[in-house]
Coordinates of C-alpha atoms in Angstrom, one line a residue:
Chain A
E13 CA 20.2 -10.8 -21.9
F14 CA 17.5 -10.2 -24.6
A15 CA 17.4 -7.4 -26.4
A16 CA 18.5 -4.0 -27.5
R17 CA 17.1 -1.5 -25.1
T18 CA 15.4 1.1 -27.3
Y19 CA 12.4 3.0 -26.0
R20 CA 11.7 5.3 -28.9
G21 CA 8.5 3.2 -29.8
P22 CA 4.9 4.5 -30.2
Y23 CA 4.1 3.4 -26.9
D24 CA 7.1 4.7 -24.9
T25 CA 6.5 7.6 -22.6
T26 CA 9.7 10.1 -23.1
E27 CA 10.0 10.4 -19.4
P28 CA 13.2 9.1 -17.8
A29 CA 12.9 5.4 -16.1
S30 CA 13.2 5.2 -12.7
R31 CA 16.0 4.0 -10.7
M32 CA 16.5 0.5 -11.1
A33 CA 17.3 0.0 -7.1
D34 CA 13.5 1.9 -6.6
I35 CA 12.0 -0.3 -9.5
T36 CA 13.7 -3.6 -8.1
G37 CA 13.7 -2.6 -4.4
Y38 CA 10.0 -1.2 -3.9
N39 CA 7.3 -3.3 -4.3
N40 CA 4.0 -4.7 -3.5
Y41 CA 3.7 -8.2 -3.8
Y42 CA 2.2 -9.6 -0.9
E43 CA 2.7 -13.2 -1.6
F44 CA 5.7 -12.4 -0.2
G45 CA 4.9 -9.9 2.5
T46 CA 3.4 -6.5 2.8
D47 CA 6.3 -4.1 3.6
K48 CA 7.5 -2.6 0.1
A49 CA 10.9 -4.5 0.9
D50 CA 9.9 -8.1 1.3
P51 CA 9.6 -9.0 -2.1
A52 CA 13.2 -8.0 -2.7
R53 CA 14.3 -10.0 0.5
H54 CA 12.2 -13.2 0.1
A55 CA 11.2 -13.4 -3.5
G56 CA 14.8 -15.0 -4.6
A57 CA 13.9 -18.2 -3.2
L58 CA 10.9 -18.5 -5.7
R59 CA 12.1 -21.5 -8.8
T60 CA 10.6 -19.7 -12.3
R61 CA 12.0 -22.8 -13.8
P62 CA 10.5 -25.2 -14.7
W63 CA 7.5 -23.1 -15.1
T64 CA 4.3 -23.7 -17.0
V65 CA 1.3 -21.1 -18.3
T66 CA -2.1 -23.2 -18.8
I67 CA -4.0 -21.1 -21.2
D68 CA -7.8 -22.3 -21.5
G69 CA -11.5 -21.4 -20.9
L70 CA -13.4 -20.1 -23.8
V71 CA -10.3 -20.9 -26.9
R72 CA -9.9 -23.0 -29.8
K73 CA -6.9 -23.9 -29.1
P74 CA -6.4 -24.6 -25.0
Q75 CA -2.6 -25.4 -23.8
T76 CA -0.3 -25.6 -21.5
V77 CA 3.2 -24.1 -22.3
D78 CA 6.7 -23.9 -21.1
I79 CA 7.8 -20.4 -20.3
D80 CA 11.1 -20.6 -22.1
R81 CA 9.0 -21.7 -25.1
L82 CA 6.1 -19.3 -24.8
Q83 CA 8.4 -16.2 -24.9
G84 CA 10.2 -17.4 -27.9
Q85 CA 7.2 -17.5 -29.7
F86 CA 6.8 -13.8 -29.4
P87 CA 9.4 -11.0 -30.6
L88 CA 9.8 -9.2 -27.6
E89 CA 9.7 -5.6 -27.1
D90 CA 10.9 -2.6 -25.0
R91 CA 8.3 -1.0 -23.1
L92 CA 9.1 2.6 -21.0
Y93 CA 5.8 2.4 -19.2
R94 CA 4.3 4.8 -16.3
M95 CA 3.5 2.6 -13.3
R96 CA 0.6 4.2 -10.8
C97 CA -0.1 2.5 -7.5
V98 CA -3.3 2.8 -6.1
E99 CA -1.4 4.1 -3.1
G100 CA -0.5 7.4 -4.6
W101 CA 3.0 6.8 -5.8
S102 CA 4.6 5.9 -9.2
L103 CA 7.3 5.0 -11.4
V104 CA 8.7 4.8 -15.1
I105 CA 9.5 1.3 -15.8
P106 CA 11.6 -0.4 -18.8
W107 CA 9.3 -3.4 -19.3
L108 CA 10.3 -6.0 -22.1
G109 CA 7.9 -8.3 -23.0
F110 CA 5.1 -9.1 -25.5
P111 CA 1.6 -7.9 -26.3
L112 CA -1.1 -10.3 -24.8
A113 CA -2.9 -9.6 -27.7
A114 CA -0.9 -11.7 -30.0
L115 CA -0.8 -15.0 -27.0
L116 CA -4.5 -14.6 -27.2
R117 CA -4.7 -15.0 -31.2
R118 CA -2.8 -17.9 -30.7
V119 CA -5.0 -19.5 -28.6
E120 CA -8.2 -18.3 -30.9
P121 CA -11.0 -17.1 -28.5
T122 CA -14.7 -18.3 -29.0
S123 CA -17.4 -15.7 -29.8
A124 CA -18.8 -16.3 -26.1
A125 CA -15.2 -15.2 -25.0
R126 CA -15.6 -11.8 -23.2
Y127 CA -13.5 -11.7 -20.4
V128 CA -9.8 -12.6 -19.7
K129 CA -9.3 -13.9 -16.3
F130 CA -5.9 -14.5 -14.6
T131 CA -4.4 -16.6 -12.3
A132 CA -1.0 -16.1 -10.1
L133 CA 1.0 -19.2 -8.2
A134 CA 0.1 -19.8 -4.9
D135 CA 2.6 -21.7 -3.1
P136 CA 3.0 -21.8 0.5
K137 CA 6.7 -23.2 0.4
Q138 CA 7.9 -20.9 -1.6
M139 CA 5.7 -17.5 -0.8
P140 CA 5.6 -16.9 3.2
G141 CA 2.8 -14.4 2.2
V142 CA 0.4 -16.9 1.3
R143 CA 0.9 -18.7 4.4
S144 CA -1.5 -16.0 6.1
P145 CA -4.5 -15.1 4.8
I146 CA -4.4 -11.6 4.0
L147 CA -5.9 -11.8 0.7
N148 CA -7.6 -14.7 -1.3
W149 CA -4.9 -17.1 -2.4
P150 CA -4.4 -17.6 -5.3
Y151 CA -4.1 -13.5 -6.6
T152 CA -6.6 -13.4 -9.2
E153 CA -7.1 -10.5 -11.9
G154 CA -9.1 -9.9 -14.8
L155 CA -9.6 -8.1 -18.2
R156 CA -12.6 -6.9 -20.3
L157 CA -11.1 -8.9 -23.8
D158 CA -10.8 -5.7 -25.7
E159 CA -8.6 -4.4 -22.9
A160 CA -7.0 -7.8 -23.2
M161 CA -6.4 -7.0 -26.9
H162 CA -5.1 -3.5 -26.7
P163 CA -1.7 -2.9 -28.1
L164 CA -0.6 -1.5 -24.6
T165 CA -1.4 -4.4 -22.6
L166 CA 1.7 -6.5 -21.9
M167 CA 3.0 -9.5 -20.7
A168 CA 6.1 -9.1 -19.5
V169 CA 9.0 -11.4 -18.6
G170 CA 12.0 -9.1 -18.5
L171 CA 13.0 -5.7 -16.9
D172 CA 15.5 -3.0 -18.6
G173 CA 16.6 -6.2 -21.2
R174 CA 17.4 -8.6 -18.8
I175 CA 15.3 -11.6 -17.2
L176 CA 12.4 -10.5 -15.1
P177 CA 13.8 -10.3 -11.3
N178 CA 11.4 -12.4 -9.1
Q179 CA 10.5 -9.7 -7.1
N180 CA 8.9 -7.8 -10.4
G181 CA 6.6 -10.9 -11.1
A182 CA 9.2 -13.2 -12.9
P183 CA 8.7 -15.3 -14.9
L184 CA 5.5 -13.7 -16.7
R185 CA 3.3 -10.9 -15.6
L186 CA 0.6 -8.3 -16.6
V187 CA 1.3 -4.9 -17.8
V188 CA -1.5 -2.5 -18.3
P189 CA -0.4 0.7 -17.9
W190 CA -3.7 2.9 -17.6
K191 CA -4.7 0.9 -14.9
Y192 CA -3.6 0.7 -11.1
G193 CA -0.6 -1.3 -10.3
F194 CA -2.4 -4.3 -8.7
K195 CA -4.3 -5.1 -11.8
N196 CA -0.6 -6.4 -12.8
I197 CA -0.6 -9.7 -11.6
K198 CA 2.5 -11.4 -11.0
A199 CA 3.6 -14.6 -11.7
V200 CA 1.1 -15.9 -13.7
V201 CA 0.2 -19.8 -14.4
R202 CA -3.0 -19.5 -15.9
I203 CA -5.0 -17.5 -18.2
T204 CA -8.7 -18.4 -18.8
L205 CA -11.0 -17.0 -21.3
T206 CA -14.6 -16.3 -19.6
A207 CA -18.2 -15.4 -20.6
Q208 CA -18.8 -13.7 -16.9
Q209 CA -16.3 -10.8 -15.5
P210 CA -14.2 -13.0 -13.2
A211 CA -13.5 -12.1 -9.5
T212 CA -10.7 -10.1 -8.6
T213 CA -8.5 -10.5 -5.4
W214 CA -8.7 -6.9 -4.3
S215 CA -12.0 -6.3 -5.4
R216 CA -13.4 -9.4 -3.4
A217 CA -11.0 -8.1 -0.7
A218 CA -12.4 -4.4 0.0
P219 CA -15.3 -3.9 -3.2
D220 CA -16.0 -0.5 -2.2
E221 CA -12.5 0.5 -2.5
Y222 CA -11.2 -1.5 -5.8
G223 CA -13.1 -1.9 -8.5
F224 CA -13.0 -4.4 -11.5
Y225 CA -11.9 -1.6 -13.8
A226 CA -9.5 0.3 -11.4
N227 CA -8.4 2.7 -14.4
V228 CA -6.3 5.7 -12.8
N229 CA -8.0 8.1 -12.5
P230 CA -7.7 11.2 -10.4
A231 CA -11.2 12.5 -10.4
V232 CA -12.4 9.3 -8.2
D233 CA -11.2 8.8 -5.1
H234 CA -10.2 6.0 -3.1
P235 CA -12.8 6.3 -0.3
R236 CA -9.9 6.8 2.0
W237 CA -7.4 9.1 0.3
S238 CA -7.3 11.1 -2.7
Q239 CA -6.5 10.3 -6.5
A240 CA -6.2 13.7 -7.5
T241 CA -1.9 13.9 -7.2
E242 CA 1.2 11.2 -7.0
R243 CA 4.8 11.1 -5.8
R244 CA 6.9 9.8 -8.6
I245 CA 9.5 7.7 -6.7
G246 CA 12.5 9.6 -6.6
E247 CA 10.9 13.2 -6.5
L248 CA 10.3 15.1 -3.1
G249 CA 7.0 16.8 -4.3
R250 CA 3.7 15.6 -5.9
R251 CA 2.2 15.3 -9.3
K252 CA -0.7 15.8 -10.8
T253 CA -2.3 12.1 -11.4
L254 CA -3.2 11.9 -15.1
P255 CA -6.4 10.3 -16.5
F256 CA -6.0 7.0 -17.5
N257 CA -2.4 7.2 -16.3
G258 CA -1.5 9.7 -19.3
Y259 CA -2.8 6.6 -21.5
G260 CA -6.0 8.1 -22.3
A261 CA -5.4 9.1 -25.8
Q262 CA -4.9 5.5 -26.4
V263 CA -7.5 3.7 -24.4
A264 CA -10.2 6.3 -23.4
G265 CA -12.3 4.9 -26.3
L266 CA -12.7 1.5 -24.9
Y267 CA -15.0 3.3 -22.0
K268 CA -17.3 5.3 -24.2
G269 CA -20.4 6.1 -22.5
M270 CA -19.5 4.6 -19.5
D271 CA -19.6 5.9 -16.0
L272 CA -16.4 5.7 -14.4
R273 CA -17.6 6.6 -11.2
R274 CA -19.5 3.8 -10.9
Y275 CA -17.3 1.3 -12.8
F276 CA -14.3 2.5 -10.9
Chain B
M22 CA 15.4 11.8 21.3
L23 CA 17.5 9.1 19.8
P24 CA 14.8 8.3 17.0
V25 CA 14.8 11.7 16.0
A26 CA 18.6 11.5 15.4
V27 CA 18.1 8.1 13.9
L28 CA 15.4 9.7 11.4
V29 CA 17.3 12.1 10.3
Y30 CA 20.7 10.0 9.9
D31 CA 18.6 7.9 7.9
A32 CA 17.0 10.5 5.8
L33 CA 20.3 12.1 5.1
T34 CA 21.8 8.5 4.1
G35 CA 19.1 7.1 2.0
G36 CA 18.3 4.7 4.6
L37 CA 14.6 5.6 4.4
G38 CA 14.1 3.9 1.0
A39 CA 12.3 4.7 -2.2
N40 CA 9.8 6.7 -0.9
P41 CA 11.4 8.5 2.4
L42 CA 8.6 10.8 2.8
Q43 CA 6.3 8.3 3.6
R44 CA 8.5 6.0 5.6
A45 CA 9.5 9.1 7.9
E46 CA 5.8 9.7 8.0
Q47 CA 5.2 6.2 9.3
Q48 CA 7.9 5.5 11.4
T49 CA 6.8 9.2 13.5
G50 CA 3.1 7.8 14.0
L51 CA 4.2 4.7 14.9
L52 CA 6.3 5.6 17.8
A53 CA 4.0 8.9 18.8
L54 CA 1.5 5.8 19.6
A55 CA 4.0 3.8 20.9
L56 CA 5.2 6.0 23.7
L57 CA 1.6 7.0 24.1
L58 CA 1.0 3.3 25.3
L59 CA 3.7 2.9 27.1
S60 CA 3.0 6.5 29.1
L61 CA -0.5 4.9 29.9
A62 CA 1.7 1.8 30.6
C63 CA 2.9 3.5 33.7
T64 CA 0.1 3.7 36.6
P65 CA -1.4 -0.1 35.5
A66 CA 2.4 -1.2 36.2
R67 CA 2.6 0.9 39.5
L68 CA -0.9 -0.8 40.4
M69 CA 0.1 -4.2 39.3
A70 CA 3.3 -4.0 41.4
A71 CA 1.5 -2.4 44.5
R72 CA -0.6 -5.7 44.2
F73 CA 2.5 -7.9 45.2
G74 CA 4.0 -5.6 47.7
Q75 CA 6.1 -3.8 45.8
R76 CA 6.1 0.0 46.1
L77 CA 7.5 1.3 42.5
L78 CA 8.3 4.9 42.0
W79 CA 10.1 5.2 38.4
P80 CA 6.7 4.7 36.5
A81 CA 5.3 8.2 37.7
R82 CA 8.6 9.6 37.1
V83 CA 8.9 8.1 33.2
R84 CA 5.6 9.2 32.5
K85 CA 5.2 13.1 31.5
T86 CA 8.7 12.7 29.7
L87 CA 6.9 9.6 27.8
G88 CA 3.7 11.5 27.2
L89 CA 5.6 14.3 25.9
G90 CA 7.5 12.4 23.6
A91 CA 4.1 10.7 21.9
A92 CA 3.4 14.8 21.4
L93 CA 6.6 15.5 20.1
Y94 CA 6.4 12.6 17.2
A95 CA 2.6 13.2 17.0
A96 CA 3.8 16.8 16.1
L97 CA 6.4 15.3 13.6
H98 CA 3.9 13.0 12.2
L99 CA 1.9 15.9 11.4
G100 CA 4.6 18.2 10.0
I101 CA 5.7 15.4 7.7
Y102 CA 2.6 14.9 6.4
L103 CA 2.1 18.4 5.7
L104 CA 5.4 18.6 4.0
D105 CA 4.0 15.5 1.7
R106 CA 0.8 16.8 0.6
G107 CA 2.7 20.2 0.2
A108 CA 1.4 22.5 2.7
A109 CA -1.6 23.5 0.9
P110 CA -3.5 24.7 3.9
L111 CA -6.9 24.7 2.2
Q112 CA -6.5 21.2 0.5
F113 CA -5.3 20.0 3.8
L114 CA -8.5 21.3 5.9
Q115 CA -10.5 20.0 3.2
D116 CA -8.7 16.5 3.6
A117 CA -9.5 16.6 6.9
L118 CA -13.0 17.4 6.8
K119 CA -13.4 14.5 3.8
R120 CA -11.2 11.6 5.1
P121 CA -12.3 9.9 8.5
Y122 CA -8.9 8.5 8.9
I123 CA -7.5 12.0 8.9
T124 CA -10.1 13.8 11.0
V125 CA -9.3 11.3 14.0
G126 CA -5.7 12.3 13.6
L127 CA -6.4 15.2 13.5
L128 CA -8.4 15.0 16.7
A129 CA -5.9 13.3 18.7
F130 CA -3.8 15.4 17.8
V131 CA -5.5 18.6 18.9
L132 CA -6.8 16.7 22.1
L133 CA -2.9 16.2 23.0
I134 CA -2.3 20.3 23.3
P135 CA -4.4 20.9 26.0
L136 CA -2.4 17.6 28.1
V137 CA 1.4 19.2 27.0
L138 CA -0.1 22.7 28.1
T139 CA -0.7 20.9 31.5
S140 CA 2.1 19.1 32.1
R141 CA 4.2 21.5 33.7
K142 CA 5.3 21.1 37.3
D143 CA 2.5 23.7 38.8
S144 CA -0.1 22.8 36.7
V145 CA -1.5 19.9 39.2
R146 CA -1.5 22.9 41.5
R147 CA -3.0 25.4 39.7
L148 CA -5.8 23.4 38.7
G149 CA -6.6 21.1 41.5
F150 CA -5.8 17.3 41.3
A151 CA -9.3 16.4 40.5
R152 CA -9.6 18.6 37.6
W153 CA -6.2 18.0 36.3
Q154 CA -6.4 14.0 36.6
A155 CA -10.1 14.3 34.7
L156 CA -8.5 16.4 32.0
H157 CA -5.6 13.8 31.7
R158 CA -7.8 11.0 31.3
L159 CA -8.5 12.4 27.9
S160 CA -5.0 10.6 27.0
Y161 CA -7.3 7.2 26.7
V162 CA -9.5 9.0 24.2
V163 CA -6.3 10.3 22.2
A164 CA -4.7 6.6 22.0
A165 CA -8.0 5.1 21.1
L166 CA -8.5 7.7 18.1
A167 CA -4.8 7.3 17.3
A168 CA -5.1 3.3 17.1
L169 CA -8.4 4.4 15.2
H170 CA -6.4 6.5 12.7
F171 CA -4.4 3.8 12.1
W172 CA -6.6 1.1 11.3
W173 CA -7.9 3.3 8.6
S174 CA -4.5 4.1 7.2
V175 CA -4.0 0.2 6.4
K176 CA -4.3 -0.8 3.2
K177 CA -4.8 -4.3 4.0
D178 CA -2.7 -6.3 7.0
H179 CA -4.4 -5.0 9.9
T180 CA -2.7 -6.9 12.6
P181 CA -0.3 -3.9 13.6
P182 CA -3.2 -1.6 14.6
L183 CA -5.1 -4.4 16.0
M184 CA -2.3 -4.8 18.4
A185 CA -2.1 -1.6 19.4
A186 CA -6.2 -1.6 20.4
V187 CA -5.9 -4.5 22.1
V188 CA -3.1 -3.1 24.4
L189 CA -4.9 0.0 25.0
A190 CA -7.8 -2.3 26.0
A191 CA -5.7 -4.1 28.4
L192 CA -4.0 -1.0 30.0
L193 CA -7.7 0.0 30.6
A194 CA -8.6 -3.0 32.0
L195 CA -5.6 -3.3 34.5
R196 CA -6.9 0.0 35.7
A197 CA -9.8 -1.5 36.8
L198 CA -7.9 -3.3 39.4
K199 CA -7.3 -0.2 41.4
K200 CA -10.4 -0.4 43.3
P201 CA -10.0 -4.0 44.5
A202 CA -6.4 -3.1 45.4
R203 CA -7.4 -0.7 48.0

């Protein structure tokens, strides 16, 4: 629908993309249920148009924009990224979207802005999972401003050249490929620039298990399981998990001098 | 045995989804726990029936089959876990010691072994009923460990392991009816 699918840019992996049936059928999206098949089953009913996104907080130009206008403002790019779930599995996903940096530049963060907070839709009428208090709804996530401005950080609106399926976070979702998948908040309705580190859903749910940074790190285990290996969906054996999910050359500098065991 | 057939069929036809080993691991684990709880429900069922003047014989007959079924699925569950991890024995031992949910699960499995070994027809006679019965009370410990293992292995939604624990507690409570009934 949108664009030619080309994945030969500097940010694309050369690994083969995962099967589309796996990308759209094996999802963690607790707003639609905790089973991996629940999102594909229940997300179809979500109305993604009309949809507005509010960008506010420490910015000079706060605004509420219609999703179609928003995605029309930036050239869309194909990005073939690895996605590593904190549960120990991974996929290679052909996203389509625009860099978050482009959006942030447009709203002009003030010098006080240091973090970006994301808020997802939480509508119990459309999202059966939101009716049970499994997590603190709405789902919120956050990035440090320099992480948000990194060229790898993408706001995805499409998948494999087509409009994003609902179970993958339509109409707008975050993609930060060097962090565990739960950072990639779906169905974003608000982006807020803040001075303080925002509370995030999973770190509130289990602070000893899920940190704010959540960088993929084979050396720091989840308290209950190892993060040293992962199953690439579609493969029978397990592969070694790479630091920063293999994006260390691009992003390790963001964390220079930080103790990544403490800031997990 | 039927679930094994279904599992094999699903595995061959892609019915286990995108992450088949994990799905098979979860299904066998769940079946092991369910069969174990069912085997533990036999005596309370008989006692309850006795309270209402009914003498039920079938619970005692199916109990052994259910218990052995639980052990079979527990073995499959452990086997699939080892397969999933690439079965490096040293790493498995490391994992078992380092991660409480694996320690507890492995302990539950190990405690099942003497129960399987003393499930033969002549075991009761050879051990003497009192000793045999004392040994087989271990099944409650196994079920409690299995429920804890289940609880710790779940990422967020603790409803299913909680249900297992509640069922187990209820079965234990029902056994207390035994004495007043006499």
